Amino acid sequence: MPYAAAPSEPNIRLEINAYAPAALQDVGIAYWRLEGLDPATGEPVWEQSISALPYRMWSGGAHYAAAAAVAATLLGYWCASCRGELVLTSRQALTDALFGKAVECRRCNTRVDDQAAGILNPRALNGNTPRALEVRGQGTIEQARREVIAEHYPVESQDQEQLLAEASIQAKLGALSVIHAVGDTGGLIYPIEINDQTIAPNASLSKDLFIAAWDAGLLQVHPTSPTTAFAWDSDTALGEGFYTNRTRFFVPGDGPAESRLDGFVDLLLAHLDPTRMLPPEHTELTELAQRLIAEEAGRYFVRMLGEHNLPAVTETQEEALRAATARGAELFPIGHLDRMAWGATRDAAGAYRRNSGMPEAEAITYGLKQFERWIQGASDNPRVLSEPFSEDERNLPLSSATGIVFRTILGLDPMSASPREITEALTDAPGTEPRNDCDARIPDHHVLMEWLRASPEHWDDGRFRKALGLLEDSVPQVCTPGCAHERIAHVARECGRVYDRIVSSIGGTDAAILTAEATAVANALDDEVRAGDALLTAVIHTLQAHPSPASNDA
């Protein structure tokens, strides 16, 4: 499921021993696979218990078998003896480190490495045992696979400028987001975790960004990647695909792969400068920004459900959440949507507590409807909006892609940047004078309403609603970026929803008049522009261009 609660487990880097048999590598990887931390005790919760691991054919101790296959480094922690990186000796060592105890690394606690060496040394075994034969056979296959990888994924010189010039905005953002989220080890980028919400707000967008960067050649596989990172059709035939969390990547350029990263990042940033972008690229970046707003809000909504001890959303609920956040992202910044999500999930939890026997799924559905009501209410009357949440109030780190788009590229606060501010940032923030000239050419609201009331023959039989429908799909004739005409299609969609909600109760004539009056609210949605009156003017021009038969007969 794309949306998931943010992971809380410690950051463990696994380095797989390429000379360990595949079966032993699987044991090592499984040994260090975390579910998370126990919320009550803070202790690690493991996906598999020690007793469930098939380690006994290798060693009497699971941690010795794991050490022969992988090296697990707890990032951000240091050995109590040598002050180097903390390469863990066991699961217990991880627990002790998390609780602030002094822990030695494998280099200082030599017993673990001695035991691991014995496991991998065929001479220490009976040469006729299946285990010794497997180690020998696996070593031969391993070497053959390394040669295949080196041939298939060579490190070659490439023109960075040409690759970036041909890459899409999404590909360039994907490369920069991955580099920022993952960091590097000696110029190589790994491990790339698609599902941990550090690259983008959810796994779906993280995958899209990574694939775009990969397809454009901005992230490439390094031949030192372990053989277990790849799918194999046979012992020495590469299959389709690889595992991103096991593969090592590098960036294009000249010279050793390990020395290319800094210069490539600088060039990436230059190519993401809005002043260098063409109009279609501005459009692509605007769409990406809106998607990030929507996905960050959806992620926060799910996070808050978890805070209230409610389960994750179902597939049906996820679709409803995605639709709500997509609509909200057209109108509001992340901080406003987060505040709405906070209130809606609080209401869901309150309803669940008040109504004994209420299914959890029903409570979540209620919360989703509340979220939609918050968005609709703020759309109808922006004056009800409180201050947007700040990042401190959100208490959930924004993803790498979100920070890069808003802070680095647009120079905006991601929590408070409105859709209009995004547009202005991509058009050098035009001043108010051109927009004022645009407004000056739009008739006053009362003049427009007077024409409608005096000319019902022009909009009877649902023609007012049909005019709104035509304008919903129209391409706006924009005077200047950010002007009132730019929002006509969006305001037409909102007015269409208002009309559809009330027409069955009060009839088409009154529904048209009330909807027309409601366009005055749209004038307040954007400061200094009269988008509502611009829409009403366009509706009247459409009605005049397509008069009803009754008006022609008159």
XYZ file of C-alpha atoms in Angstrom:
554
model
C 0.000 0.000 0.000
C 1.529 3.360 -0.986
C 0.597 5.050 2.271
C 2.153 3.639 5.437
C 3.202 4.867 8.849
C 6.730 6.276 8.885
C 9.343 3.724 9.949
C 10.953 4.203 13.347
C 13.657 1.517 13.260
C 17.357 2.414 13.525
C 19.375 2.869 10.362
C 21.347 -0.341 9.761
C 23.597 -0.666 6.719
C 24.108 -4.244 5.549
C 27.170 -5.212 3.516
C 26.866 -8.692 2.078
C 29.908 -10.956 1.967
C 30.153 -11.886 -1.712
C 32.088 -15.061 -0.834
C 29.425 -16.459 1.473
C 27.068 -19.084 0.016
C 23.679 -17.755 -1.076
C 21.871 -19.786 1.600
C 24.096 -18.302 4.289
C 23.574 -14.783 2.894
C 19.832 -15.317 3.250
C 20.350 -16.257 6.899
C 22.422 -13.123 7.511
C 19.901 -10.822 5.862
C 16.987 -12.415 7.743
C 18.887 -12.165 11.043
C 19.020 -8.362 10.779
C 15.558 -7.738 9.318
C 13.602 -5.476 11.691
C 9.869 -4.931 11.997
C 10.444 -1.814 14.106
C 10.724 -0.823 17.748
C 8.337 -1.881 20.482
C 6.387 1.321 21.320
C 6.235 0.349 25.000
C 9.813 -0.765 25.648
C 11.758 0.732 22.729
C 13.404 -2.643 22.087
C 13.862 -3.993 18.546
C 11.116 -6.243 17.178
C 12.474 -8.754 14.655
C 10.681 -10.223 11.675
C 11.930 -13.706 12.586
C 12.910 -15.163 15.925
C 16.321 -16.789 16.293
C 14.695 -20.218 16.503
C 13.025 -19.697 13.117
C 16.326 -19.060 11.308
C 18.024 -22.021 9.531
C 21.478 -21.272 10.919
C 22.410 -24.525 12.673
C 23.909 -26.160 9.585
C 26.490 -23.365 9.691
C 27.129 -22.652 13.363
C 25.880 -23.189 16.863
C 25.264 -19.436 17.206
C 22.961 -17.476 14.910
C 25.024 -14.300 15.321
C 28.160 -16.135 14.153
C 26.377 -17.443 11.054
C 25.013 -13.945 10.319
C 28.475 -12.417 10.776
C 29.905 -14.792 8.184
C 27.351 -13.569 5.643
C 26.896 -9.850 6.328
C 28.392 -6.910 8.172
C 25.697 -4.846 9.913
C 26.694 -1.265 10.732
C 24.485 0.850 13.031
C 24.787 4.268 11.426
C 25.176 7.229 13.752
C 26.681 5.120 16.574
C 30.343 4.533 17.438
C 32.422 1.762 18.958
C 33.139 2.305 22.660
C 36.759 1.168 22.211
C 38.103 2.365 18.850
C 35.506 5.142 18.222
C 35.011 3.828 14.677
C 31.724 2.909 13.048
C 29.724 0.450 15.135
C 29.730 -2.826 13.164
C 27.357 -4.920 15.255
C 28.258 -8.310 16.700
C 24.702 -9.458 17.510
C 21.096 -8.413 17.994
C 21.806 -7.892 21.691
C 24.551 -5.433 20.759
C 21.976 -3.392 18.835
C 19.619 -3.323 21.824
C 22.441 -2.272 24.147
C 23.534 0.512 21.779
C 20.000 1.881 21.468
C 19.777 2.045 25.267
C 23.032 3.987 25.509
C 25.286 1.188 26.740
C 28.950 0.925 25.723
C 29.219 -1.527 22.818
C 32.320 -2.778 20.987
C 32.439 -3.284 17.236
C 33.443 -6.495 15.450
C 36.969 -5.216 14.872
C 37.486 -4.893 18.616
C 35.493 -7.984 19.636
C 37.565 -10.351 17.503
C 35.827 -13.552 18.589
C 32.919 -12.915 16.186
C 35.193 -12.486 13.166
C 37.237 -15.535 14.163
C 34.099 -17.666 14.287
C 32.864 -16.231 10.973
C 36.185 -17.028 9.299
C 35.961 -20.611 10.497
C 32.481 -20.978 9.004
C 33.688 -19.871 5.587
C 36.978 -21.810 5.560
C 36.495 -25.157 3.787
C 39.796 -26.426 5.207
C 38.281 -26.225 8.672
C 35.653 -28.724 7.573
C 35.693 -32.297 6.436
C 36.352 -32.028 2.711
C 33.675 -34.613 1.913
C 30.816 -33.002 3.859
C 27.942 -31.397 1.899
C 28.673 -28.131 3.638
C 32.287 -28.014 2.437
C 31.263 -28.980 -1.084
C 28.627 -26.226 -1.119
C 31.144 -23.608 -0.052
C 33.512 -24.648 -2.841
C 30.747 -24.767 -5.446
C 29.277 -21.473 -4.399
C 32.697 -19.826 -4.545
C 33.125 -20.909 -8.168
C 29.655 -19.643 -9.128
C 30.225 -16.428 -7.211
C 33.396 -15.641 -9.146
C 31.685 -16.375 -12.460
C 28.800 -14.088 -11.532
C 31.177 -11.297 -10.574
C 32.693 -11.470 -14.049
C 29.235 -11.333 -15.664
C 28.306 -8.256 -13.600
C 31.568 -6.481 -14.458
C 30.950 -7.085 -18.168
C 27.280 -6.061 -18.079
C 27.722 -2.976 -15.881
C 31.058 -1.347 -16.776
C 32.118 2.055 -15.459
C 32.443 4.234 -18.560
C 32.877 7.934 -19.261
C 29.677 9.765 -20.216
C 28.737 13.345 -20.993
C 26.849 14.643 -17.945
C 25.564 17.734 -19.780
C 24.065 15.726 -22.610
C 22.334 13.261 -20.288
C 20.876 16.064 -18.170
C 19.775 18.063 -21.224
C 17.798 15.045 -22.442
C 16.381 14.094 -19.026
C 12.913 15.074 -17.813
C 12.345 17.213 -14.729
C 11.079 14.087 -12.962
C 14.284 12.199 -13.797
C 16.505 15.025 -12.518
C 14.407 15.428 -9.380
C 14.498 11.650 -8.899
C 18.287 11.511 -9.044
C 18.735 14.430 -6.657
C 16.101 13.090 -4.244
C 17.739 9.660 -4.100
C 21.201 11.151 -3.546
C 19.890 13.476 -0.827
C 17.882 10.760 0.949
C 20.456 7.961 0.771
C 23.770 9.780 0.906
C 26.897 8.046 -0.312
C 29.694 5.792 0.819
C 32.902 6.635 -1.012
C 30.944 8.159 -3.884
C 28.644 5.143 -4.267
C 24.954 5.488 -3.470
C 23.373 2.681 -1.426
C 21.186 1.214 -0.043
C 18.172 2.726 -1.811
C 15.018 1.943 0.174
C 11.962 2.630 -1.962
C 9.436 1.979 0.811
C 10.741 4.037 3.738
C 9.255 7.418 2.678
C 12.584 9.252 2.699
C 12.862 9.736 -1.084
C 9.212 10.753 -1.611
C 6.097 10.709 0.597
C 5.131 7.158 -0.440
C 6.498 4.101 -2.213
C 4.594 4.772 -5.447
C 6.113 8.202 -6.047
C 9.535 7.061 -4.776
C 9.483 4.274 -7.354
C 8.402 6.656 -10.134
C 11.243 9.062 -9.322
C 13.856 6.310 -9.120
C 12.765 4.684 -12.379
C 12.778 8.049 -14.167
C 16.356 8.701 -12.985
C 17.443 5.154 -13.882
C 15.877 5.263 -17.360
C 17.588 8.603 -18.038
C 20.986 7.172 -17.072
C 21.373 9.500 -14.088
C 21.759 6.570 -11.678
C 23.772 3.551 -12.838
C 24.654 0.167 -11.346
C 28.199 -0.166 -10.059
C 29.931 -3.494 -10.756
C 30.976 -3.918 -7.098
C 27.308 -4.555 -6.200
C 26.912 -7.966 -4.518
C 25.711 -10.809 -6.701
C 22.638 -11.139 -4.469
C 21.491 -7.729 -5.722
C 20.508 -9.237 -9.086
C 17.969 -11.705 -10.421
C 19.643 -14.692 -12.097
C 18.078 -16.945 -14.727
C 20.772 -19.560 -14.097
C 24.075 -19.814 -12.255
C 25.778 -17.362 -14.624
C 22.983 -15.768 -16.686
C 21.645 -12.412 -15.483
C 17.874 -12.179 -15.301
C 15.644 -9.145 -15.498
C 15.912 -6.612 -12.708
C 17.763 -6.027 -9.458
C 17.022 -5.200 -5.829
C 17.525 -1.494 -5.190
C 18.243 -1.998 -1.487
C 21.175 -4.314 -2.278
C 22.587 -2.573 -5.343
C 25.310 0.076 -5.363
C 24.803 2.988 -7.754
C 27.007 5.710 -9.180
C 26.439 8.755 -11.363
C 27.604 9.469 -14.934
C 30.686 11.534 -15.748
C 34.426 11.188 -16.290
C 37.086 9.613 -14.115
C 36.598 7.156 -11.257
C 32.980 6.627 -10.304
C 33.786 7.386 -6.678
C 34.889 10.978 -7.478
C 32.011 12.090 -9.697
C 29.252 12.811 -7.207
C 29.953 16.382 -6.032
C 30.322 17.827 -9.521
C 27.257 15.949 -10.739
C 25.075 17.302 -7.923
C 26.141 20.868 -8.726
C 25.226 20.302 -12.376
C 21.889 18.758 -11.397
C 21.027 21.819 -9.332
C 21.928 24.096 -12.246
C 19.611 22.149 -14.564
C 16.799 22.436 -12.006
C 17.052 26.238 -11.910
C 13.583 27.520 -12.940
C 15.133 30.324 -14.989
C 16.670 27.700 -17.286
C 13.438 25.769 -17.764
C 11.134 25.943 -20.762
C 7.362 26.446 -20.257
C 6.586 22.697 -20.554
C 9.135 22.042 -17.815
C 7.468 24.663 -15.613
C 4.221 22.784 -16.143
C 5.865 19.459 -15.257
C 7.381 20.938 -12.095
C 4.051 22.505 -11.084
C 2.328 19.138 -11.453
C 5.063 17.450 -9.418
C 4.720 20.090 -6.683
C 0.967 19.532 -6.489
C 1.436 15.766 -6.357
C 3.930 16.164 -3.526
C 1.456 18.347 -1.609
C -1.246 15.705 -2.041
C 0.974 12.771 -1.119
C 2.469 14.501 1.940
C -1.050 15.296 3.179
C -2.171 11.707 2.602
C 0.873 10.401 4.422
C 0.149 12.686 7.373
C -3.513 11.598 7.468
C -2.448 7.946 7.739
C 0.188 8.812 10.331
C -2.469 10.485 12.476
C -4.761 7.463 12.183
C -1.939 5.454 13.722
C -1.496 8.051 16.470
C -5.166 7.450 17.363
C -4.658 3.650 17.312
C -6.767 3.235 14.189
C -5.623 0.806 11.458
C -4.299 1.605 8.001
C -6.772 2.573 5.296
C -8.294 -0.069 3.021
C -7.821 0.077 -0.752
C -11.231 1.725 -1.162
C -10.473 4.255 1.557
C -7.072 4.911 0.029
C -8.737 5.852 -3.262
C -11.042 8.262 -1.406
C -8.078 9.748 0.468
C -6.104 10.161 -2.747
C -9.037 11.931 -4.423
C -9.473 14.268 -1.450
C -5.809 15.197 -1.199
C -5.523 15.694 -4.967
C -8.389 18.163 -4.852
C -6.988 19.838 -1.748
C -3.565 20.221 -3.371
C -5.124 22.392 -6.084
C -6.218 24.869 -3.410
C -4.098 24.693 -0.284
C -0.519 24.192 0.952
C 0.676 21.169 2.899
C 0.328 22.938 6.244
C -3.369 23.711 5.750
C -4.134 20.168 4.570
C -2.204 18.756 7.537
C -4.302 20.833 9.928
C -7.464 19.526 8.248
C -6.166 15.943 8.439
C -5.351 16.436 12.116
C -8.911 17.585 12.838
C -10.521 14.880 10.686
C -8.599 12.002 12.280
C -9.301 13.411 15.732
C -13.023 13.387 14.846
C -12.718 9.793 13.607
C -11.096 8.677 16.868
C -13.735 10.545 18.877
C -16.569 8.879 16.979
C -14.976 5.464 17.531
C -14.685 6.048 21.277
C -18.234 7.409 21.622
C -19.961 4.662 19.659
C -19.406 1.299 21.274
C -19.230 -1.468 18.694
C -18.434 0.896 15.818
C -16.111 -0.899 13.355
C -12.699 0.713 12.989
C -13.109 0.864 9.194
C -16.349 2.809 9.637
C -14.598 5.288 11.929
C -11.909 5.841 9.280
C -14.569 6.382 6.601
C -16.142 8.989 8.873
C -12.743 10.660 9.234
C -12.325 10.742 5.458
C -15.703 12.418 5.047
C -14.733 14.959 7.686
C -11.504 15.618 5.774
C -13.497 16.206 2.588
C -15.834 18.558 4.492
C -12.876 20.548 5.824
C -11.540 20.959 2.291
C -14.940 21.910 0.889
C -15.645 24.317 3.734
C -12.328 26.112 3.292
C -12.887 26.202 -0.467
C -16.312 27.806 0.012
C -15.054 30.254 2.623
C -11.273 30.696 2.910
C -11.779 32.897 5.955
C -12.308 29.774 8.083
C -8.675 28.735 7.544
C -6.382 28.849 10.541
C -2.630 29.236 10.244
C -1.033 26.304 8.414
C 0.850 23.734 10.457
C 4.592 24.245 10.657
C 7.052 21.391 10.274
C 7.487 21.322 14.062
C 3.742 20.924 14.549
C 3.609 18.279 11.831
C 6.233 16.200 13.674
C 6.770 14.070 10.558
C 9.803 14.842 8.388
C 9.045 15.907 4.841
C 10.490 13.670 2.163
C 13.637 14.518 0.244
C 11.736 15.281 -2.975
C 9.390 17.696 -1.183
C 12.231 19.626 0.409
C 14.126 19.862 -2.877
C 11.156 21.062 -4.938
C 9.985 23.700 -2.485
C 13.118 24.907 -0.695
C 15.871 24.312 -3.236
C 14.122 24.870 -6.567
C 11.239 27.236 -5.747
C 12.698 28.972 -2.680
C 9.426 28.519 -0.762
C 8.361 27.206 2.632
C 6.862 23.789 1.786
C 4.325 23.996 4.618
C 2.798 27.339 3.649
C 3.414 27.683 -0.119
C 0.074 28.022 -1.927
C -0.581 26.899 -5.515
C -0.460 30.505 -6.614
C 2.895 31.090 -4.940
C 4.227 28.055 -6.780
C 3.043 29.527 -10.080
C 4.608 32.882 -9.290
C 7.906 31.308 -8.282
C 8.073 29.711 -11.728
C 7.275 32.953 -13.534
C 9.703 35.203 -11.626
C 6.913 36.278 -9.244
C 5.154 38.880 -11.402
C 3.945 41.990 -9.591
C 0.380 43.007 -8.954
C 0.171 45.708 -11.635
C -0.503 43.401 -14.617
C -3.097 41.518 -12.564
C -4.761 44.782 -11.573
C -5.014 45.729 -15.259
C -6.666 42.364 -15.866
C -9.162 42.923 -13.032
C -9.983 46.380 -14.339
C -11.339 44.827 -17.551
C -13.717 42.495 -15.683
C -17.244 43.917 -15.043
C -18.350 44.430 -11.447
C -20.130 41.559 -9.744
C -23.430 43.411 -9.330
C -23.485 44.301 -13.047
C -23.031 40.659 -13.981
C -25.759 39.519 -11.580
C -28.138 42.195 -12.863
C -27.748 40.851 -16.405
C -28.459 37.293 -15.277
C -31.583 38.251 -13.347
C -32.879 40.352 -16.222
C -32.183 37.746 -18.916
C -33.462 34.331 -17.720
C -34.328 33.417 -21.309
C -30.600 33.062 -21.984
C -29.949 30.411 -19.347
C -33.139 28.356 -18.898
C -33.327 24.559 -19.328
C -30.014 23.959 -17.560
C -27.985 26.137 -19.937
C -26.218 27.825 -17.019
C -24.906 24.434 -15.854
C -23.913 23.504 -19.404
C -21.924 26.735 -19.685
C -20.060 25.859 -16.483
C -19.318 22.421 -17.952
C -17.848 23.950 -21.104
C -15.614 26.237 -19.065
C -14.424 23.401 -16.798
C -12.626 21.877 -19.781
C -11.542 25.104 -21.423
C -7.987 26.400 -21.835
C -7.843 29.796 -20.091
C -6.877 32.913 -22.054
C -4.348 34.204 -19.532
C -3.482 37.916 -19.551
C -0.495 37.489 -17.236
C 0.645 34.695 -14.916
C -1.497 34.600 -11.793
C -4.339 36.685 -13.248
C -8.030 36.002 -12.594
C -8.543 34.243 -15.939
C -5.954 31.594 -15.040
C -8.348 30.078 -12.462
C -11.542 30.078 -14.500
C -11.568 26.321 -15.178
C -10.957 25.483 -11.513
C -13.632 27.877 -10.220
C -16.051 26.490 -12.852
C -15.542 22.969 -11.463
C -16.207 24.158 -7.910
C -19.322 26.072 -8.971
C -20.538 23.036 -10.888
C -20.345 21.021 -7.678
C -22.332 23.706 -5.818
C -25.030 23.706 -8.521
C -25.280 19.910 -8.546
C -25.703 19.741 -4.761
C -28.620 22.172 -4.608
C -30.503 21.860 -7.914
C -32.659 18.905 -6.819
C -33.839 20.851 -3.770
C -34.568 24.309 -5.190
C -34.836 23.875 -8.954
C -32.669 24.989 -11.854
C -33.545 28.706 -11.822
C -32.773 29.332 -8.160
C -29.745 27.000 -8.324
C -28.292 29.083 -11.157
C -28.830 32.387 -9.317
C -27.394 31.081 -6.017
C -24.382 29.546 -7.769
C -23.764 32.778 -9.625
C -23.895 34.712 -6.365
C -21.458 32.190 -4.839
C -18.807 33.139 -7.384
C -18.178 36.166 -5.182
C -16.525 33.767 -2.714
C -13.959 32.823 -5.371
C -12.853 36.443 -5.498
C -11.420 35.903 -2.010
C -9.662 32.610 -2.779
C -6.715 34.452 -4.305
C -5.585 37.830 -3.017
C -5.937 40.723 -5.452
C -7.669 38.810 -8.272
C -11.379 38.377 -9.042
C -11.500 34.807 -10.328
C -15.216 34.495 -9.515
C -16.194 37.518 -11.594
C -13.898 36.362 -14.395
C -15.800 33.065 -14.460
C -19.190 34.784 -14.348
C -18.164 37.016 -17.273
C -17.095 33.932 -19.238
C -20.416 32.200 -18.432
C -22.366 35.181 -19.721
C -20.285 35.372 -22.912
C -20.884 31.629 -23.446
C -24.641 32.018 -22.927
C -24.770 34.965 -25.306
C -22.835 33.011 -27.927
C -25.233 30.056 -27.592
C -28.677 31.585 -26.963
C -31.667 29.392 -26.192
C -34.420 28.955 -28.827
C -36.750 31.015 -26.637
C -34.431 34.032 -26.706
C -34.137 33.770 -30.512
C -37.909 33.664 -30.916
C -38.233 36.757 -28.782
